[in-house]
mmCIF file of C-alpha atoms in Angstrom:
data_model
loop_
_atom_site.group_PDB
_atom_site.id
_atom_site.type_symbol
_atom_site.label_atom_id
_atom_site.label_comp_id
_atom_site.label_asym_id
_atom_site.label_seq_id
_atom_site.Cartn_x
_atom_site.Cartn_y
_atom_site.Cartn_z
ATOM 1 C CA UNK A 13 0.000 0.000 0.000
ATOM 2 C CA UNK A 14 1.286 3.363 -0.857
ATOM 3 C CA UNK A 15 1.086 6.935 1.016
ATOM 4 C CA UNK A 16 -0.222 9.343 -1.773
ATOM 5 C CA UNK A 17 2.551 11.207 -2.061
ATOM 6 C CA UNK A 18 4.666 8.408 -2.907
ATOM 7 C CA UNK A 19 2.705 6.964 -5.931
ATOM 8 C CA UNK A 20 4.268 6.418 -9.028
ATOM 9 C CA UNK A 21 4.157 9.261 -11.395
ATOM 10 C CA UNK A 22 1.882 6.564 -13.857
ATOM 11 C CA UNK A 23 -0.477 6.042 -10.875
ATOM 12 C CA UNK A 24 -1.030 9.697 -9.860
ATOM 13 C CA UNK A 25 -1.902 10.310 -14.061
ATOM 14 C CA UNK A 26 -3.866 7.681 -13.988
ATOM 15 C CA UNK A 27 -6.371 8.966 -10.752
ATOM 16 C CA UNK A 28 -6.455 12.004 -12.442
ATOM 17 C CA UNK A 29 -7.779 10.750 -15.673
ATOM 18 C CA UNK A 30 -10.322 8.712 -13.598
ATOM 19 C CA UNK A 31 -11.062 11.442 -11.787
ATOM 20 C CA UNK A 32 -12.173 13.679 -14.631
ATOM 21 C CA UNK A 33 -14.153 10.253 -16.166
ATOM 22 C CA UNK A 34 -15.608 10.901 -13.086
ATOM 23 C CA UNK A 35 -16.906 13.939 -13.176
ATOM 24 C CA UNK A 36 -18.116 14.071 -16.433
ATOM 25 C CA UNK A 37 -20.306 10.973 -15.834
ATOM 26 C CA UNK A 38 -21.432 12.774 -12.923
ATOM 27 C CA UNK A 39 -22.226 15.769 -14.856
ATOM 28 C CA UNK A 40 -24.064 13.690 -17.602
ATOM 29 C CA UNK A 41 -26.393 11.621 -14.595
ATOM 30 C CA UNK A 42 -27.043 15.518 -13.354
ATOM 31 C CA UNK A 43 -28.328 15.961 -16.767
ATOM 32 C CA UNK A 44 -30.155 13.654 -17.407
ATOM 33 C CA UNK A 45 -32.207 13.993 -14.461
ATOM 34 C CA UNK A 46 -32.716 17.444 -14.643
ATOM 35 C CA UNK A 47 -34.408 16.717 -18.533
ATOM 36 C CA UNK A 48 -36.500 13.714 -16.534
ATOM 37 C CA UNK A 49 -37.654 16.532 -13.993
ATOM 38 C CA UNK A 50 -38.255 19.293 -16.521
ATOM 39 C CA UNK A 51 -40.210 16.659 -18.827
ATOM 40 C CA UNK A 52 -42.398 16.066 -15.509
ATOM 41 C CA UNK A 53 -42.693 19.695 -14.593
ATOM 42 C CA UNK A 54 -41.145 19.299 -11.669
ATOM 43 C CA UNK A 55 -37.825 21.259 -11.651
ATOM 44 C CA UNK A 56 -38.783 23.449 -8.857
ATOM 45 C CA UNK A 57 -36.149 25.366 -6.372
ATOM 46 C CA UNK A 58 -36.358 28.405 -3.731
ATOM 47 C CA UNK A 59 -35.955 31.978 -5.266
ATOM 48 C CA UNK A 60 -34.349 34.969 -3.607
ATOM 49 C CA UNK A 61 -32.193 37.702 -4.230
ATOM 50 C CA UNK A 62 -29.472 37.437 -5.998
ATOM 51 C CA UNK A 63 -26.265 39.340 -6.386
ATOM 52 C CA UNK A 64 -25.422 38.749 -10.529
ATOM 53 C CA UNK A 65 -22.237 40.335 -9.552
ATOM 54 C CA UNK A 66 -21.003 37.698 -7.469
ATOM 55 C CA UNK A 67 -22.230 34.842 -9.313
ATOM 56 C CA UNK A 68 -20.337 35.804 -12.175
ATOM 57 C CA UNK A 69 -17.195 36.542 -10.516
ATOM 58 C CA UNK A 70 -17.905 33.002 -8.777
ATOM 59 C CA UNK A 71 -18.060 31.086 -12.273
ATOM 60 C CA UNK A 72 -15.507 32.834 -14.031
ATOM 61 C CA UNK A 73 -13.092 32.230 -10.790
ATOM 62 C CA UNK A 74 -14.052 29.024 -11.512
ATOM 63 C CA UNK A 75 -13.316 28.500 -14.956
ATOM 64 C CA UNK A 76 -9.967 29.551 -14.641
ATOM 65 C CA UNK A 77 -8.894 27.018 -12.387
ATOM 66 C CA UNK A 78 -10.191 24.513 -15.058
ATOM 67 C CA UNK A 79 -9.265 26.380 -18.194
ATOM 68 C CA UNK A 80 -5.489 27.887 -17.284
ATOM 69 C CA UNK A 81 -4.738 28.367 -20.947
ATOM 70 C CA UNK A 82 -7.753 30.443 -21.599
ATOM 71 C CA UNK A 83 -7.954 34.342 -20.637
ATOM 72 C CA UNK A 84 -10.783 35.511 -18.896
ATOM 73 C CA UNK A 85 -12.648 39.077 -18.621
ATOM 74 C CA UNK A 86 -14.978 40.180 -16.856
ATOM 75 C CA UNK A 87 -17.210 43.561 -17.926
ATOM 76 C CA UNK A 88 -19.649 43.906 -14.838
ATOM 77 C CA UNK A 89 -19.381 47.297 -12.892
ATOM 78 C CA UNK A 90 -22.644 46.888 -11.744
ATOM 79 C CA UNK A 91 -24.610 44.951 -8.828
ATOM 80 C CA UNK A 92 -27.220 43.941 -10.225
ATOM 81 C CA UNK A 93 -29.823 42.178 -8.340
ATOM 82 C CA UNK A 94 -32.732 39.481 -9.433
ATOM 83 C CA UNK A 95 -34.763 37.030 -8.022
ATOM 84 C CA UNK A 96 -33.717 33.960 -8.975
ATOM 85 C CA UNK A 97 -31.728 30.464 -7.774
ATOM 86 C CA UNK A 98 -28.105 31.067 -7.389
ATOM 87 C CA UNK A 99 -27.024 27.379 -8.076
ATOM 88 C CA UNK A 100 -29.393 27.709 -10.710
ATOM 89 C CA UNK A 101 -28.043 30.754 -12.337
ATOM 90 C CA UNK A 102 -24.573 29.297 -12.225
ATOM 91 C CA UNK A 103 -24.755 26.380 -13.459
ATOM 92 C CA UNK A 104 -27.241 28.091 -16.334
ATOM 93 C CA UNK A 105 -23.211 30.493 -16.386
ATOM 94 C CA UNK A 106 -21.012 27.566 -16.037
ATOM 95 C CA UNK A 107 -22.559 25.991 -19.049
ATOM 96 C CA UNK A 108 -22.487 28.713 -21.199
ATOM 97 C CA UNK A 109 -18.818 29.749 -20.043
ATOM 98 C CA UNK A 110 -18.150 25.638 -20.532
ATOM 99 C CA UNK A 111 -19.296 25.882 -23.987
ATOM 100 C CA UNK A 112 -17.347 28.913 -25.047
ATOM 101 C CA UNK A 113 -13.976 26.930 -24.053
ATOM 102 C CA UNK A 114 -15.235 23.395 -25.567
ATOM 103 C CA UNK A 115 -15.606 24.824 -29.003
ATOM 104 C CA UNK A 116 -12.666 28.381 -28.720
ATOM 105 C CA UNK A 117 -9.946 26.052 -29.448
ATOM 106 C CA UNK A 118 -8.196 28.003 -31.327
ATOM 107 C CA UNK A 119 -8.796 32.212 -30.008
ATOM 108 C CA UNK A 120 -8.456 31.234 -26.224
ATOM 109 C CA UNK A 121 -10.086 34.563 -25.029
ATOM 110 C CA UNK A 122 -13.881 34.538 -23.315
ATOM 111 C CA UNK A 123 -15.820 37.669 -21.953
ATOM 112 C CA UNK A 124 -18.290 37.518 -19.238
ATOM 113 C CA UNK A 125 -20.385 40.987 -19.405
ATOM 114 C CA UNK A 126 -23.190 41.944 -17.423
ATOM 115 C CA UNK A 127 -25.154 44.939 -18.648
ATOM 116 C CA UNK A 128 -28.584 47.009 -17.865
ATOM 117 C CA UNK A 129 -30.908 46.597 -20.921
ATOM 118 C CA UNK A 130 -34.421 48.399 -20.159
ATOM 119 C CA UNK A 131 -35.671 46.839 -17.347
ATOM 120 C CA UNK A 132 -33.947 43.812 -17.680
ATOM 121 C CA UNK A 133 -30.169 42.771 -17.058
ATOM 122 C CA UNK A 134 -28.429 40.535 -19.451
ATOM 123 C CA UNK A 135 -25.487 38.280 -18.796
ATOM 124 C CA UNK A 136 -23.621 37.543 -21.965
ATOM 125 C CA UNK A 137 -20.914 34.949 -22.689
ATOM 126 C CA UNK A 138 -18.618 35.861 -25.461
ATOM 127 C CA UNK A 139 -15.847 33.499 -27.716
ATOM 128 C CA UNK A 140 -14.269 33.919 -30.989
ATOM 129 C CA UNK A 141 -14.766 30.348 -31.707
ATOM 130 C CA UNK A 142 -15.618 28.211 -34.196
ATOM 131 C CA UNK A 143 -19.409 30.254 -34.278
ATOM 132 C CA UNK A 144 -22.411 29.044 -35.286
ATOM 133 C CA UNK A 145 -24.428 28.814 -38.853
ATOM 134 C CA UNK A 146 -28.487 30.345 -39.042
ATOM 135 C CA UNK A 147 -29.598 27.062 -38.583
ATOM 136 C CA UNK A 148 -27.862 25.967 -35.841
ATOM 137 C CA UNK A 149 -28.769 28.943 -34.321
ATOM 138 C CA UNK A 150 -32.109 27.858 -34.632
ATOM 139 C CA UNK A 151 -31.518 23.969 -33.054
ATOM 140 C CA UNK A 152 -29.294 25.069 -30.112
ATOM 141 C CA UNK A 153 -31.520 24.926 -27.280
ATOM 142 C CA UNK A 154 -33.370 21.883 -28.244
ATOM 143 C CA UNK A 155 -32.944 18.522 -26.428
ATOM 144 C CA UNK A 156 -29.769 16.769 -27.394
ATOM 145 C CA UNK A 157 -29.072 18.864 -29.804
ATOM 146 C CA UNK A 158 -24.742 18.973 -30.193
ATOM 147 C CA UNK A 159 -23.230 21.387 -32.365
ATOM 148 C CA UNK A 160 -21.014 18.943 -34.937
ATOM 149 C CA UNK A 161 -17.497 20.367 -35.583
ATOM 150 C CA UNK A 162 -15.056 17.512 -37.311
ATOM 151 C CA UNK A 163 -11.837 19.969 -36.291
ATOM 152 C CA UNK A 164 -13.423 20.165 -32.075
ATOM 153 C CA UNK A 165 -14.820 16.671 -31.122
ATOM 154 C CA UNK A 166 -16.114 17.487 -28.206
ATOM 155 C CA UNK A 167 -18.106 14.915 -25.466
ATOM 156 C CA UNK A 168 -21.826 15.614 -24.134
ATOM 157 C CA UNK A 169 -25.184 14.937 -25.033
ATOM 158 C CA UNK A 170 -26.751 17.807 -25.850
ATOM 159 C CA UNK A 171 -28.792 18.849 -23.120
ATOM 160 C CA UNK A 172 -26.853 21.899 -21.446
ATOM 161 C CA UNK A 173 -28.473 24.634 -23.564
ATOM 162 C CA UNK A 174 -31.652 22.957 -23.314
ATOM 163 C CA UNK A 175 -31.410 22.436 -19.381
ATOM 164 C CA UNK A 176 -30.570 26.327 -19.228
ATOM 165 C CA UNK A 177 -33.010 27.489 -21.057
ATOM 166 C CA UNK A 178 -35.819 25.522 -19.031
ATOM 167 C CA UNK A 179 -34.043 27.384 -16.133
ATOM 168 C CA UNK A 180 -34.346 31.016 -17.862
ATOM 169 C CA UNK A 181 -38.008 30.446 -18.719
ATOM 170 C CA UNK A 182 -38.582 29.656 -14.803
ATOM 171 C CA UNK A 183 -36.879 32.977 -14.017
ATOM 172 C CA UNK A 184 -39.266 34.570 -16.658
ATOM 173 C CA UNK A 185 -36.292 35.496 -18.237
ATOM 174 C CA UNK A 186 -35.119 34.911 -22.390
ATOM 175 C CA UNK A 187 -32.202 32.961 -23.569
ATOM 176 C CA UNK A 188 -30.597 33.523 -26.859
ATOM 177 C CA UNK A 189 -27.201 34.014 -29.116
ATOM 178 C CA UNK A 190 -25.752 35.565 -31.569
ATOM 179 C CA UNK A 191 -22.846 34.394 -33.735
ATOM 180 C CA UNK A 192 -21.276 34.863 -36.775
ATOM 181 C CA UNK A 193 -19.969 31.407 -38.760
ATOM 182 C CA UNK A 194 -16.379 30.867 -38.163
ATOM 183 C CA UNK A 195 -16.522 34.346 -35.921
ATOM 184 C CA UNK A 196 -17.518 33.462 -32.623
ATOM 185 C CA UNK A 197 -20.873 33.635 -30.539
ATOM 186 C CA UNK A 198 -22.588 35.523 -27.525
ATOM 187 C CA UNK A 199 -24.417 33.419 -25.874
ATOM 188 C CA UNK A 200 -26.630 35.176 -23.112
ATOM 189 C CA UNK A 201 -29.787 35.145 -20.721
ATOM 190 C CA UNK A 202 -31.836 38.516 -19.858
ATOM 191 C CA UNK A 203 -33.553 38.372 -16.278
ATOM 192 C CA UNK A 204 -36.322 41.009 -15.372
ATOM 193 C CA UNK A 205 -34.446 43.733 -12.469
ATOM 194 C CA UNK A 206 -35.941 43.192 -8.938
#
């Protein structure tokens, strides 16, 4: 039996790729029964107020310890506050932020940017990816829907986007992008102000 700090090199790579199998089957169960629960109307969670400001700088804190080759900025001078679920608005973030790294292989630059627009506030998620075409723009929240790239195979089923924007719609909020082909896309969710 060894002490963890004297594994073999091999062993200590090897945890670590089981570790992140790990997760992402975890991530894929969490999912899947969120689409089960949404199909049976029965997503439900507490609402309260919530700081956007801090739930921003909470995901994007986040993302850089995953991502460390990709540069992060934050535009949000603003506390904004909404009624809403903060796990549910940050994991609605982390997916969108998630998504701007799984298909930015090549410009490794994202922008988080939270801005007053009338009476709502919109959270926007910006890459200079691989963008999107006008009819995947159209398919991108639907159930397992998985934007195909043959240069960024990326793992997933397709249910992020549509898990998110069930959440949005129970915050009486919108969802939506905008994205050029080959450009890069915005990805981002408007929320009424308190």
């Amino acid at each position: 039996m060894h002490k963890r700090d004297e594994l073999p090199e091999i062993v200590k790579q090897y945890i670590g790729k089981a570790n992140i199998a790990i997760n992402k089957l975890q991530f894929l169960v969490d999912d899947l029964l969120d689409v089960s629960k949404i199909k049976a109307g029965r997503l439900n969670y507490n609402l309260d107020r919530v700081n956007l400001k801090s739930i921003v700088a909470s995901c994007v804190e986040n993302a850089m310890h995953i991502n460390h080759s990709f540069e992060f900025e934050i535009q949000n001078d603003t506390d904004f506050t909404v009624i809403g679920n903060a796990e549910r608005l940050e994991q609605v973030l982390m997916n969108l932020i998630n998504n701007a790294v799984k298909y930015s292989q090549g410009n490794k630059k994202v922008v988080v940017k939270t801005q007053k627009h009338q009476n709502w506030v919109r959270v926007s998620v910006t890459d200079f990816g691989i963008g999107l075409s006008r009819e995947q723009q159209y398919k991108i929240f639907e159930r397992f829907y998985r934007v195909e790239d043959k240069k960024n195979m990326t793992s997933g089923l397709g249910m992020g986007l549509y898990i998110s924007s069930e959440i949005i719609n129970a915050h009486n909020g919108k969802i939506g992008v905008d994205s050029e082909f080959g450009k890069g896309s915005t990805f981002y969710f408007d929320l009424p102000l308190e």
